[in-house]
Every structure is written in C-alpha cells, then in structure tokens.
Short mmCIF file of C-alpha atoms in Angstrom, two decimals:
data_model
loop_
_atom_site.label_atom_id
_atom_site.label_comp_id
_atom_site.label_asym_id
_atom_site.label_seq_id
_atom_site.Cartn_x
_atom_site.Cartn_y
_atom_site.Cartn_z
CA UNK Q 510 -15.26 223.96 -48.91
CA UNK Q 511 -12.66 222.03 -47.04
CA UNK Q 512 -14.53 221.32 -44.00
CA UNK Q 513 -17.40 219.66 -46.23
CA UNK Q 514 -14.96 217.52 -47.68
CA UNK Q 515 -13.17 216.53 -45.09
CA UNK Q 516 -16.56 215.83 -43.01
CA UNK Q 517 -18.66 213.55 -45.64
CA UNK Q 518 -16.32 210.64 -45.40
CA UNK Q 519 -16.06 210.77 -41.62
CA UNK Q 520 -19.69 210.20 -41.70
CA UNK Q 521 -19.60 207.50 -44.09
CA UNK Q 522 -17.04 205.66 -41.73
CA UNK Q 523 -19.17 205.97 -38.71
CA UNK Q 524 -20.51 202.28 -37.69
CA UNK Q 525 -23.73 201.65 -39.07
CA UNK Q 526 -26.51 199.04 -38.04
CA UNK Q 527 -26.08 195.85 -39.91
CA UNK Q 528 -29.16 195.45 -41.60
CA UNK Q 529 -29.47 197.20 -45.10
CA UNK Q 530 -31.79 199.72 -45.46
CA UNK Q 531 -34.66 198.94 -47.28
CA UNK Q 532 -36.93 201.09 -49.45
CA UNK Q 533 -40.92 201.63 -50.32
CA UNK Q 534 -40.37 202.36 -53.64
CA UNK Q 535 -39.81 205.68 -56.41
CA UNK Q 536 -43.72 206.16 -56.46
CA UNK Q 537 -45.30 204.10 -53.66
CA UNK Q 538 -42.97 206.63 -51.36
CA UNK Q 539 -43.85 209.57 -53.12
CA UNK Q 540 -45.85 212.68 -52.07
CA UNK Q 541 -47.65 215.78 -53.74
CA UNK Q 542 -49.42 218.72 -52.33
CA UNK Q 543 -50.47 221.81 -53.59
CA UNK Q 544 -50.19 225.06 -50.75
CA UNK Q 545 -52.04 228.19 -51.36
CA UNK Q 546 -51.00 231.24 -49.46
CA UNK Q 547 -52.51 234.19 -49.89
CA UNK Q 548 -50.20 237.29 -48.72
CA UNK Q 549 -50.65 241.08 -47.54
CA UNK Q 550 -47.77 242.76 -46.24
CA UNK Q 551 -47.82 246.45 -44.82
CA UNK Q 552 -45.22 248.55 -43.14
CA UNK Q 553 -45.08 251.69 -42.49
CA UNK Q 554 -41.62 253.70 -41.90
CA UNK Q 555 -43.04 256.32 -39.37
CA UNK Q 556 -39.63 258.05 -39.16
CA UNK Q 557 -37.30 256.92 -41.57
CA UNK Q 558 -33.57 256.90 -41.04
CA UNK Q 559 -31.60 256.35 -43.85
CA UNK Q 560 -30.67 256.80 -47.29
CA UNK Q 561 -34.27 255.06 -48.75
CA UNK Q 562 -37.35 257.59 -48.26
CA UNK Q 563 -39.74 255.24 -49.18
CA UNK Q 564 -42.41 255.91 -46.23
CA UNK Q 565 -44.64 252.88 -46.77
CA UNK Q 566 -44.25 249.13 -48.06
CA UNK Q 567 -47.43 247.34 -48.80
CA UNK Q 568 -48.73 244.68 -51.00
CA UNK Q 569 -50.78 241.96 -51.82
CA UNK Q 570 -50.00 238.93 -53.44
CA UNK Q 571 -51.16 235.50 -54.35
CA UNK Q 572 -48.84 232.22 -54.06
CA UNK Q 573 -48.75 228.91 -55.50
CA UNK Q 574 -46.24 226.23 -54.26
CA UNK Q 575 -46.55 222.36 -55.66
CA UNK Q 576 -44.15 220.04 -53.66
CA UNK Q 577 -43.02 216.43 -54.96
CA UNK Q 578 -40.95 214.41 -53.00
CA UNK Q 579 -40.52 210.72 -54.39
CA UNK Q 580 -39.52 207.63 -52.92
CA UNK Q 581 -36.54 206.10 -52.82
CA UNK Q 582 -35.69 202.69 -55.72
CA UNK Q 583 -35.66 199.53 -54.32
CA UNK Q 584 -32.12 197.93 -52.64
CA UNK Q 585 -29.38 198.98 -50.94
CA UNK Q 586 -28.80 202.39 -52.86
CA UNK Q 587 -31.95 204.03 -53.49
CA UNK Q 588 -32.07 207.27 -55.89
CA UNK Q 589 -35.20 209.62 -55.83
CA UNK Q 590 -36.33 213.01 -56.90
CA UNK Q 591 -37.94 216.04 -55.19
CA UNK Q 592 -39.25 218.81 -57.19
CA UNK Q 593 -40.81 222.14 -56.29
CA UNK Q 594 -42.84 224.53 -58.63
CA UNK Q 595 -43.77 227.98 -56.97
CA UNK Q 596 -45.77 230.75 -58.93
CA UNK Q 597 -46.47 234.53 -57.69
CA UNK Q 598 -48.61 236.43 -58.73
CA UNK Q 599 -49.92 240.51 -57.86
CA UNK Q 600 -52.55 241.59 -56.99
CA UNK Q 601 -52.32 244.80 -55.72
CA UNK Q 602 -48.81 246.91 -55.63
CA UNK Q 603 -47.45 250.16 -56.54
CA UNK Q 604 -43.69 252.22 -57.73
CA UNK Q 605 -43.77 253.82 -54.11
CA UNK Q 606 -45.45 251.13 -51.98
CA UNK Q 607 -42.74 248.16 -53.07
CA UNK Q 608 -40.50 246.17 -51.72
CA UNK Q 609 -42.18 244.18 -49.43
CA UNK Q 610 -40.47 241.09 -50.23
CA UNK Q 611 -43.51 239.13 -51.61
CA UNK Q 612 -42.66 240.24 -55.33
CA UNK Q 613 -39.77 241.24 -57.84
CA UNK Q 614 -39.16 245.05 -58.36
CA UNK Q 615 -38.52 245.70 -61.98
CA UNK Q 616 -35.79 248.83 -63.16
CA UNK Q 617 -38.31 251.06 -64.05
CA UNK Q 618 -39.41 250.54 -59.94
CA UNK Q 619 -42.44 248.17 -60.51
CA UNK Q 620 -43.50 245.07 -59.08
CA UNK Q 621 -43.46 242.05 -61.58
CA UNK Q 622 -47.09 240.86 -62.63
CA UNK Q 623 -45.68 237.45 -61.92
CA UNK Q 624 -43.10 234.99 -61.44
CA UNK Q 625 -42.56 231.43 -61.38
CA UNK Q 626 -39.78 228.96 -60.62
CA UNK Q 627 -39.45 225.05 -61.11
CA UNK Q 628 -36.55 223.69 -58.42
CA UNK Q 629 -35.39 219.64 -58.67
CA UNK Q 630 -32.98 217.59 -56.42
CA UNK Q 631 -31.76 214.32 -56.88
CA UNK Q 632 -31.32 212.15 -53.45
CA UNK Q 633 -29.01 209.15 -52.90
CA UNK Q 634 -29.32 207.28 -49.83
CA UNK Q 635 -27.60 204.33 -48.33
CA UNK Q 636 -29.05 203.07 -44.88
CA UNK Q 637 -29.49 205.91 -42.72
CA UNK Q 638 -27.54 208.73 -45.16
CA UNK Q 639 -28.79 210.67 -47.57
CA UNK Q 640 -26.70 212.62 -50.23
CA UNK Q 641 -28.86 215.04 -51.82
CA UNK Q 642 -27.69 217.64 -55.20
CA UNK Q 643 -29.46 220.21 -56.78
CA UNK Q 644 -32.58 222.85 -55.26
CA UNK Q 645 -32.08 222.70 -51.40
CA UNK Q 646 -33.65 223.91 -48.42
CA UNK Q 647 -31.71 223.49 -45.32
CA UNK Q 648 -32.88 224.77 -41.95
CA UNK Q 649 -29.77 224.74 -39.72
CA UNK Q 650 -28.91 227.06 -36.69
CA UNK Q 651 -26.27 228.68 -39.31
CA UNK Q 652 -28.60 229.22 -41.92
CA UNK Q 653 -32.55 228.84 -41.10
CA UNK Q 654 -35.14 228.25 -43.88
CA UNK Q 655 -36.70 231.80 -43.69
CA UNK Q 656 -40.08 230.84 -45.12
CA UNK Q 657 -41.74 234.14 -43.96
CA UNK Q 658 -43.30 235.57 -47.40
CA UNK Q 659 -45.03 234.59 -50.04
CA UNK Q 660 -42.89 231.88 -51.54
CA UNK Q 661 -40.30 229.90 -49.84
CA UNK Q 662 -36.03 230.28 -51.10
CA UNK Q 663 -33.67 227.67 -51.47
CA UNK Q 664 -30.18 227.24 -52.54
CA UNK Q 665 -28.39 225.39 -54.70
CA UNK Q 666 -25.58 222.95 -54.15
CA UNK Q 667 -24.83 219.83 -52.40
CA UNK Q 668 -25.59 218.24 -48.81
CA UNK Q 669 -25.17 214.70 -46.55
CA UNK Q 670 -27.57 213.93 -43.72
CA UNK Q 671 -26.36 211.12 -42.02
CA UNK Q 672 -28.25 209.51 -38.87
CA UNK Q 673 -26.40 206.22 -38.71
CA UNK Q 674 -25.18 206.88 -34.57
CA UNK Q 675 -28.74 206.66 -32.78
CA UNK Q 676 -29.69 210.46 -31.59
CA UNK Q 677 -26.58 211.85 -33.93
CA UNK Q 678 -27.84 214.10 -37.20
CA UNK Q 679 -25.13 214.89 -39.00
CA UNK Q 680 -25.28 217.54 -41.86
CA UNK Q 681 -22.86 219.00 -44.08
CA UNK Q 682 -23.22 220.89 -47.13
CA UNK Q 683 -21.60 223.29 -50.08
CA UNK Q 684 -24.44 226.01 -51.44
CA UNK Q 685 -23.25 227.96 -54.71
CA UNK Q 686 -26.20 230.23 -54.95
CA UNK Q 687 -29.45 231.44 -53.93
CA UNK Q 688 -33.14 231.58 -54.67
CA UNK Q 689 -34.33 234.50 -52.82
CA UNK Q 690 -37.79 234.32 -51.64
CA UNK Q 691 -39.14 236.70 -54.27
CA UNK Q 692 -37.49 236.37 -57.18
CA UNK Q 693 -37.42 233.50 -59.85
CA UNK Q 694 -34.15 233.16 -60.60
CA UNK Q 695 -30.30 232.07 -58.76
CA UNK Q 696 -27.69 234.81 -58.10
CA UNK Q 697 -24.34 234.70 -55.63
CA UNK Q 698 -24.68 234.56 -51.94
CA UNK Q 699 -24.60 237.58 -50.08
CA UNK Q 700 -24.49 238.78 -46.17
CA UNK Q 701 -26.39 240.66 -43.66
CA UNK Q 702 -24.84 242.54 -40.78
CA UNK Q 703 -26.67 243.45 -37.90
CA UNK Q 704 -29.76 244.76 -39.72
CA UNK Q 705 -28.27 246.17 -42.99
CA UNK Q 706 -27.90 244.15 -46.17
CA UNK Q 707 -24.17 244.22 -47.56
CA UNK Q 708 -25.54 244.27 -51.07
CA UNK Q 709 -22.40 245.55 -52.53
CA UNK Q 710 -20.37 241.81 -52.14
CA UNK Q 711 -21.05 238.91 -53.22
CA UNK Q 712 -19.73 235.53 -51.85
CA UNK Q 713 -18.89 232.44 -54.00
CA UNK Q 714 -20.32 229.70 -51.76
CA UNK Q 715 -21.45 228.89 -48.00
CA UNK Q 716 -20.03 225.68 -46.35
CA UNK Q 717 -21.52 224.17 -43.17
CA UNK Q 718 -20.94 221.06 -40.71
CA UNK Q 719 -22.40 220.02 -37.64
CA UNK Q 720 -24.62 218.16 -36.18
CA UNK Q 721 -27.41 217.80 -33.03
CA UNK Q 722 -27.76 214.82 -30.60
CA UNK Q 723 -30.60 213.85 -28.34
CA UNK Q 724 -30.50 212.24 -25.61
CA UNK Q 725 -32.11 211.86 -21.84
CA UNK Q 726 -35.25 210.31 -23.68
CA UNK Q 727 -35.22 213.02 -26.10
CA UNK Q 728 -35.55 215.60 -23.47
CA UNK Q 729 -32.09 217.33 -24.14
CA UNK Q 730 -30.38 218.07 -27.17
CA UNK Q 731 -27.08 219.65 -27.85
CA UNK Q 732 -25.54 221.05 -31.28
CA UNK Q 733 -22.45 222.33 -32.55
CA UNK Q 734 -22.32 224.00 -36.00
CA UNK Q 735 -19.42 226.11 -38.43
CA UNK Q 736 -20.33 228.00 -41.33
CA UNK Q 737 -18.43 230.01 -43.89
CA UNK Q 738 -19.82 232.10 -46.17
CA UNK Q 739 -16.67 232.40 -48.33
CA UNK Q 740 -14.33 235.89 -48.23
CA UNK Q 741 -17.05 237.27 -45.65
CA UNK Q 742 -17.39 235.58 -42.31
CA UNK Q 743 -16.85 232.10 -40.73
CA UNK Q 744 -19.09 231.54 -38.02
CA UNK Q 745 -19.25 229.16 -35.06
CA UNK Q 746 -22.79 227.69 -33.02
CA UNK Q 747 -23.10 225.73 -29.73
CA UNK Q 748 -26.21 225.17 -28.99
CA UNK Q 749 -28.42 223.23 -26.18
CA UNK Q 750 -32.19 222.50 -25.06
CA UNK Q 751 -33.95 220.88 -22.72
CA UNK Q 752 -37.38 220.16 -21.32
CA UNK Q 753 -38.52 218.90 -18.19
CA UNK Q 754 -41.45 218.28 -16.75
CA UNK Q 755 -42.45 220.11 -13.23
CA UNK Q 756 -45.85 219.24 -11.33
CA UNK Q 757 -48.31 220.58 -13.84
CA UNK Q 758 -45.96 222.62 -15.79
CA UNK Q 759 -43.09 221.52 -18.24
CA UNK Q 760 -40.38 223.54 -18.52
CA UNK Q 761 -37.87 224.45 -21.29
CA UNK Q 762 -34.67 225.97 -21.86
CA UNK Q 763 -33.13 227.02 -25.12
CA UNK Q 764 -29.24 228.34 -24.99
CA UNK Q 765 -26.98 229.61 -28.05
CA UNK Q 766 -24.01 230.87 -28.33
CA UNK Q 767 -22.08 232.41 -31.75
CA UNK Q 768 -18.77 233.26 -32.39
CA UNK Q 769 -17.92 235.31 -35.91
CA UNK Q 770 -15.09 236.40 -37.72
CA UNK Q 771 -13.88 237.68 -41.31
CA UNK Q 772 -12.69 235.04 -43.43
CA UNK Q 773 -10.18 235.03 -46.50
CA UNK Q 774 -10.50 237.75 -48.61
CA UNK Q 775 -12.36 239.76 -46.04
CA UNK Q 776 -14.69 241.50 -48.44
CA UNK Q 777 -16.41 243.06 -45.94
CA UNK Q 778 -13.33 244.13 -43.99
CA UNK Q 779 -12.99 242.80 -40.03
CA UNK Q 780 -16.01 240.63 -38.67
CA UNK Q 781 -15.75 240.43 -34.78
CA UNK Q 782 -19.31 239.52 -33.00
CA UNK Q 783 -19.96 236.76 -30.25
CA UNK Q 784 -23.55 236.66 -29.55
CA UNK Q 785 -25.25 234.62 -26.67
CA UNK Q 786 -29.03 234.07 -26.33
CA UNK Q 787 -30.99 231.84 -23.56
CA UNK Q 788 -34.53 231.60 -23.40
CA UNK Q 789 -37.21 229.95 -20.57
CA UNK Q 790 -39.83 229.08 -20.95
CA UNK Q 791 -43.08 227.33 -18.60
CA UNK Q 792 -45.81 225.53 -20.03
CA UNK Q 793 -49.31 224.58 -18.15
CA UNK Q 794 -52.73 223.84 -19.94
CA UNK Q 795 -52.99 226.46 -23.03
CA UNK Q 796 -50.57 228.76 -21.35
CA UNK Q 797 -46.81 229.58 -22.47
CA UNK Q 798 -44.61 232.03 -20.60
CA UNK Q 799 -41.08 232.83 -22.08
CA UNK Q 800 -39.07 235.05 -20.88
CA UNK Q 801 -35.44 235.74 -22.29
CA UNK Q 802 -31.66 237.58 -22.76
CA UNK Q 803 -29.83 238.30 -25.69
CA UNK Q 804 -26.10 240.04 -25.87
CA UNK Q 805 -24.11 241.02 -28.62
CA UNK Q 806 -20.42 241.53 -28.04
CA UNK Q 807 -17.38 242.25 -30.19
CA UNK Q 808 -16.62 245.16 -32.57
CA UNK Q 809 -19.09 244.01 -35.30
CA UNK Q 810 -23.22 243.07 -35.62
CA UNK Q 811 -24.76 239.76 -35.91
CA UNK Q 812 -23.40 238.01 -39.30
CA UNK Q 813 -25.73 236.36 -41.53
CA UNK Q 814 -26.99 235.04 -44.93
CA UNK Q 815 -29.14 237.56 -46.79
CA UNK Q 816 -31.91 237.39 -46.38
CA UNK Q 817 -32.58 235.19 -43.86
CA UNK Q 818 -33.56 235.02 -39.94
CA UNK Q 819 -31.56 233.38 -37.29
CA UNK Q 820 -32.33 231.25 -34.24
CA UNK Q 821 -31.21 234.00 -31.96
CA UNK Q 822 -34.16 234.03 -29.18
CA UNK Q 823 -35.22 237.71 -29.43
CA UNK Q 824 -35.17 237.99 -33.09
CA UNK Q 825 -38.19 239.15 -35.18
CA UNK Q 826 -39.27 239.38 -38.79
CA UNK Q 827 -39.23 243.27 -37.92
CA UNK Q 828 -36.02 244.23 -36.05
CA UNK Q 829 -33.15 241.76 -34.87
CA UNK Q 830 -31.76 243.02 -31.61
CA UNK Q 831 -28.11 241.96 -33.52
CA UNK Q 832 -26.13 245.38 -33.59
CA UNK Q 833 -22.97 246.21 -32.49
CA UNK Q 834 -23.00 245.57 -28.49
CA UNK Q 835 -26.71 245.11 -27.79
CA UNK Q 836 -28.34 243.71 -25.04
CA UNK Q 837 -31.78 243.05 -24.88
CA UNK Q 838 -34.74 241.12 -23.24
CA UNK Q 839 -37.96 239.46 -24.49
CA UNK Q 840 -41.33 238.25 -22.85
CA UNK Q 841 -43.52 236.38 -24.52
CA UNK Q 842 -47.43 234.83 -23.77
CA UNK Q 843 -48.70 232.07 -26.00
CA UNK Q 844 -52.10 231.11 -25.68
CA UNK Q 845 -53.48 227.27 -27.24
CA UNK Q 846 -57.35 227.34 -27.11
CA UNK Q 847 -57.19 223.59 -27.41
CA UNK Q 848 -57.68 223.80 -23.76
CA UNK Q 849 -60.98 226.04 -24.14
CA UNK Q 850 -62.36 223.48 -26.12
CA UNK Q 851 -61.29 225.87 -29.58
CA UNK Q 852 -59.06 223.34 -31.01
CA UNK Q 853 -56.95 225.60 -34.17
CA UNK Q 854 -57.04 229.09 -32.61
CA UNK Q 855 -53.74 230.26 -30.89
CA UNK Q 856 -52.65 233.47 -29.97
CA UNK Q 857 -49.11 235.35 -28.96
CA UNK Q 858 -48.14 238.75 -27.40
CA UNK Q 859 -44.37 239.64 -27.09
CA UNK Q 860 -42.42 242.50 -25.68
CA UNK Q 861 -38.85 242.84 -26.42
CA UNK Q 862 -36.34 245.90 -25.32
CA UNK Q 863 -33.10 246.28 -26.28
CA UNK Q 864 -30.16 248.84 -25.44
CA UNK Q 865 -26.68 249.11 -24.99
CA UNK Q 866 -26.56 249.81 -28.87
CA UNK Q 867 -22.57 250.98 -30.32
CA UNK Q 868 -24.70 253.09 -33.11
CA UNK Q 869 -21.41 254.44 -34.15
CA UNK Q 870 -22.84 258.47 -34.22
CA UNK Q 871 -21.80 259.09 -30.08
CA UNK Q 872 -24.58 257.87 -28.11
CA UNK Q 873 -26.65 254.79 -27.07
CA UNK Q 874 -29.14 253.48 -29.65
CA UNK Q 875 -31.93 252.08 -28.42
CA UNK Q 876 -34.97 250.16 -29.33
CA UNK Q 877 -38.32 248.45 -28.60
CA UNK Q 878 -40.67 246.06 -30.17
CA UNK Q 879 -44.31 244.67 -29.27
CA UNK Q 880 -45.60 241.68 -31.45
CA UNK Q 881 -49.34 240.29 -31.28
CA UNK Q 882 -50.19 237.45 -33.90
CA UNK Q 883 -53.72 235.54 -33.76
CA UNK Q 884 -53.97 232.13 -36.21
CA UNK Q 885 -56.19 229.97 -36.39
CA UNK Q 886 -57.24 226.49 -39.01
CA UNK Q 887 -60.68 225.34 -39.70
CA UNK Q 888 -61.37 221.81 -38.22
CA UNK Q 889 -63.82 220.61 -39.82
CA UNK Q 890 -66.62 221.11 -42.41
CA UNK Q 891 -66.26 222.15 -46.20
CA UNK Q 892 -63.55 224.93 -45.31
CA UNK Q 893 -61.25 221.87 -43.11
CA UNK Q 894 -57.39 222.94 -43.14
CA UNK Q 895 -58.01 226.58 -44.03
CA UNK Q 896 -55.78 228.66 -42.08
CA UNK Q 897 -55.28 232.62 -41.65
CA UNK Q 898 -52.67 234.54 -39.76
CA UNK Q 899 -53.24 237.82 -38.62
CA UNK Q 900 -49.95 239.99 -36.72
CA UNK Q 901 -49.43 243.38 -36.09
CA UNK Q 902 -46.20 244.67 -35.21
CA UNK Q 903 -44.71 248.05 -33.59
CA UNK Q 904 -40.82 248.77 -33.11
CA UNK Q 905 -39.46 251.91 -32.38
CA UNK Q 906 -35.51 253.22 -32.62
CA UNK Q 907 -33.20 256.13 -32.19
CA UNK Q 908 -31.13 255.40 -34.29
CA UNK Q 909 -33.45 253.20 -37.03
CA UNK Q 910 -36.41 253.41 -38.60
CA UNK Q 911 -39.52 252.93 -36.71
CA UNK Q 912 -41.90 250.39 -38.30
CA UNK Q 913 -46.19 249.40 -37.71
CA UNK Q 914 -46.68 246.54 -39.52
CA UNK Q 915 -49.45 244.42 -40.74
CA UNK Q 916 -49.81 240.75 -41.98
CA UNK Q 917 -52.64 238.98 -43.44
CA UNK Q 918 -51.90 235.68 -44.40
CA UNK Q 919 -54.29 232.93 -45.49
CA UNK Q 920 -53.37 229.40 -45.88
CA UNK Q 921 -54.61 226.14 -47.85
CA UNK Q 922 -53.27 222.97 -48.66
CA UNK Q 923 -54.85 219.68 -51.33
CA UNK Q 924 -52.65 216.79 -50.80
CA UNK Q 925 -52.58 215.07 -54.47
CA UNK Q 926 -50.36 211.62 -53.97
#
C-alpha cells in the first residue's frame, strides 16, 4: 500500500493547466446501455494431466449486463456515480460438464440456475484527475480487465487517474477484493503461476502505480508499471509501442518486459520470473501479419492475478506460454473485410509453439497451439449491432492437458440514456 500512498500526492502536485475544469452535468453526462451476450463454452481435455479427471467442460449460458456511468456536478469538484448490474443465467449445464467459467458451481457439483450482482463507484474529479472508490475495473499491463466470459469481474477498492502532464496517464490504485467473472459475490485476491491457480493462499490487497506517455504524434508510447499483490509477488513492467507508417503498409511494434519476485510473507514461497515479449506486426488494406517471441526466465512461471490474462504477446485464453523457462513464437493473420466491401466481418488464424519448458519431471515440456476466430456485426437493417463470435481452438502438451475448444458467442447492445 505504500507505493499508492506515496504516489497520489505526487500526482496532485504535478502542474496543471490553469483553467478549471468544467463539467456537463450529473445527468446531462450520464450514460446507460443494456449488453446481451449470449455464451457457449466447450472444451474438451483429450488427455488429461492432472489431479481433475473431468474430460469435458461445456455450457451454455445467457448474460445480462446494465452499465450507468453519470456525469460529473457542476464546478470545480465534480462527484458522480457509475453503477453496474450483471445477471447470469443457465441454460444448459451439467455435474460432469462444469466449470467453464460462465457460471457458479454449487457443493453438491452443480451449476447455479442464476446469479446476479449490483456493483457502484463513486468518482471525484478535479481538472484532469479523477479519484474513483468502490466497484472497479482497471485494465493495466499488471492487471488486464479479463472480460472473456459471460459476465465481466471487477474489484473493489480505490484508484487516481490523473492526466494533468499532456500525453502522461497516471494510475494508481489499492484493490481489497475480487469479483470473479462468474460468481456474484467478493472474496480475497488470489494468484496464478504459470498456468496453475494457487487456490490455497489468499492475498489481502493488490497495489499498483505507473503510468503510459505518448508522444511522436501519438505514434509511440512507453509505460512503466509495479504491482504487489501483498505476501505473494511484487512485479515490475516496462513497456513500449510504436507505429509507423511504410509505403502502403504501417507497421507496429509492441515490446514488454517483466520482472517478479516474492514479496513479504512469501506465501507462496520464492517467486523468481523475468519474462520478455516483442511482437511485429505489418498492416496493408484488410491484411495483418504478426509475427512474435516470448521468453520466460528465472526459477519460477509467469505471476499473475487469478483469474486473469496478461498482455504478454503469445498468450491465449487456452494456454499461456508462461512456465518455468519457456520460449516460444507466434504468427498471426488478421483479415478486415472492410476492404472487400463486407464492412463487420473479420477473421484471425494464429499459430504459436513453445519449448524450452523446466516441467520439473526430467525432460523438456513442450507445447503448441492453433487459434481461428471469425466475428462479425450486422450493419444495418432490423438486426443493426448484432454481433456473433465464433473460435475454435487446439493446443497440445507433454506435460499438460491437451484442449479443442469451442466458442459461440452472440452479442447485442440498446443504449437507454
């Protein structure tokens, strides 16, 4: 918690602009929408490795999420209110098909019929910073928002965004607990290593600082971040990007760079992981080519927050490419049919390989993954802003389980204010 404290009032001393910020008012700012998303998840474990013998996860789901977000009062200091109401709901699951993440799993090993959860935060800001208490949802390199089921987490605590430095976001922030993504209710923070949940310890709080600046006409960016999930792991990010134009093509480069180790107590023992990703990627017409390269050195796997993804370039939703001493590299084809004259439809195929794996058991674990994901909105006509997202995903380990998954997901939002 120290480094949030000691970082909010730096930001408030930084020079600010000398007009006042001015406001459009609680509910002449405010917003409303109400998403849809309707969810079917399937995996199958073809050869399972591990204590859990549960061969197949599938099921299908239905999700509500309302979103408020208010103004801010008139004058210098202006309060407001967000507010988010999510409901679940089954509609298809089973004792030994659960699990997916989309719904709760009861002690008697079902899925919950439903389940619902109201979230509010209250928001203070003064010119160009923003102090914001209660439900939050931060998306930082050190802790992503992982919206990737059925209904979106959040955390609860305490966070300042401050922009007053042209190109300079600032964040800091003290979280206290967690709303996983498919449960209605808070409990402690937890961690994941590598690709295994550390369910066994829980953490009281995660602290983060940092910040990003752009610059170069907002064509580079750089980033420097520290988290500390309390007793478990402090963590370190550098990060930079940058585009650039090139004849027809534009060009980008994304580069990371993480540096973990245990912290206080040590619940989890000795943390020791540096892990450095770069991806490249061209652009022309529809087409985007990526290619990258993603090492993981030190004694220890990737550290993270359960249960949530990272901005490491060859991770998946399926397997992570985190463990102990992996190396691995990705290729990736994006496809926008915008330039076919099928504005809405776009379509991806990745590879990824990784090796160099310290499994632990005497020899080299190794792994493989091949993504393909088709979406596509409606533009027009009664069914306008109806989306769908179909992927289908194949990994295979030797020294984890392999997966085939399937996704359905379908997609509609009513704007109400």
């Amino acid at each position: 918690m120290a480094i949030v404290l000691l970082s909010v009032p730096l930001a408030l001393a930084i020079p600010v602009a000398s007009n006042a910020g001015t406001s459009e008012g609680f509910m002449n700012g405010s917003s409303a929408t109400l998403t849809t998303r309707n969810y079917f998840f399937s995996r199958d474990f073809s050869d399972i490795a591990g204590s859990n013998q549960q061969s197949k996860a599938q099921e299908w789901a239905q999700g509500f999420i309302l979103d408020f977000k208010s103004g801010f009062t008139p004058g210098t200091l202006g309060v407001g209110l967000d507010a988010q109401g999510l409901l679940g709901i089954k509609l298809d699951s089973s004792p030994d098909r659960v699990n997916t993440g989309l719904l709760p799993v009861h002690g008697d090993g079902k899925a919950a019929d439903d389940y619902s959860r109201i979230g509010v935060a209250a928001k203070v800001r003064y010119r160009k910073t923003e102090l914001r208490f209660g439900d939050l949802q931060p998306n930082l390199p050190i802790l992503m928002f992982s919206d990737v089921r059925l209904l979106p987490p959040s955390y609860q605590g305490v966070s300042i965004t401050s922009q007053e430095v042209n190109g300079l976001t600032f964040q800091a922030g003290h979280l206290n607990s967690t709303h996983l993504r498919n449960e209605g209710g808070d409990e402690r923070i937890q961690a994941v290593l590598g690709h295994l949940p550390q369910r066994q310890v829980n953490s009281d709080g995660f602290n983060y600082v940092g910040g990003d600046y752009v610059f170069d006409d907002k064509r580079t960016s750089i980033s420097t971040w520290l988290g500390q999930l309390e007793d478990i792991y402090r963590q370190g990010f550098l990060g930079l990007k940058h585009n650039r134009p090139i004849g027809d093509w534009t060009a980008a480069l994304n580069l990371g760079y993480f540096n973990a180790r245990e912290d206080g107590d040590r619940l989890l023992g000795d943390i020791d992981n540096q892990a450095l990703f770069s991806v490249l990627s061209f652009k022309r017409g529809g087409h985007t080519l990526s290619v990258g390269y993603q090492a993981m050195c030190g004694d220890s796997p990737f550290p993270r927050v359960f249960s949530n993804i990272s901005p490491l370039g060859n991770e998946t939703p399926t397997y992570e490419f985190a463990f102990t001493d992996e190396r691995s590299w990705q290729v990736r084809h994006e496809y926008d049919f915008a330039a076919l004259g099928l504005p809405g439809l776009n379509t991806s195929l990745r590879w990824i390989q990784g090796s160099n794996v310290d499994t632990g058991k005497g020899y080299e674990g190794r792994e493989h993954e091949r993504d393909i994901d088709v979406a596509y909105v409606v533009q027009s006509g009664a069914l306008k802003g109806l989306g769908f997202r179909l992927r289908n995903a194949m990994a295979r380990s030797n020294y984890r389980s392999d997966v085939h998954e399937n996704r359905l997901i379908f997609t509609y939002s009513w704007k109400l204010l």
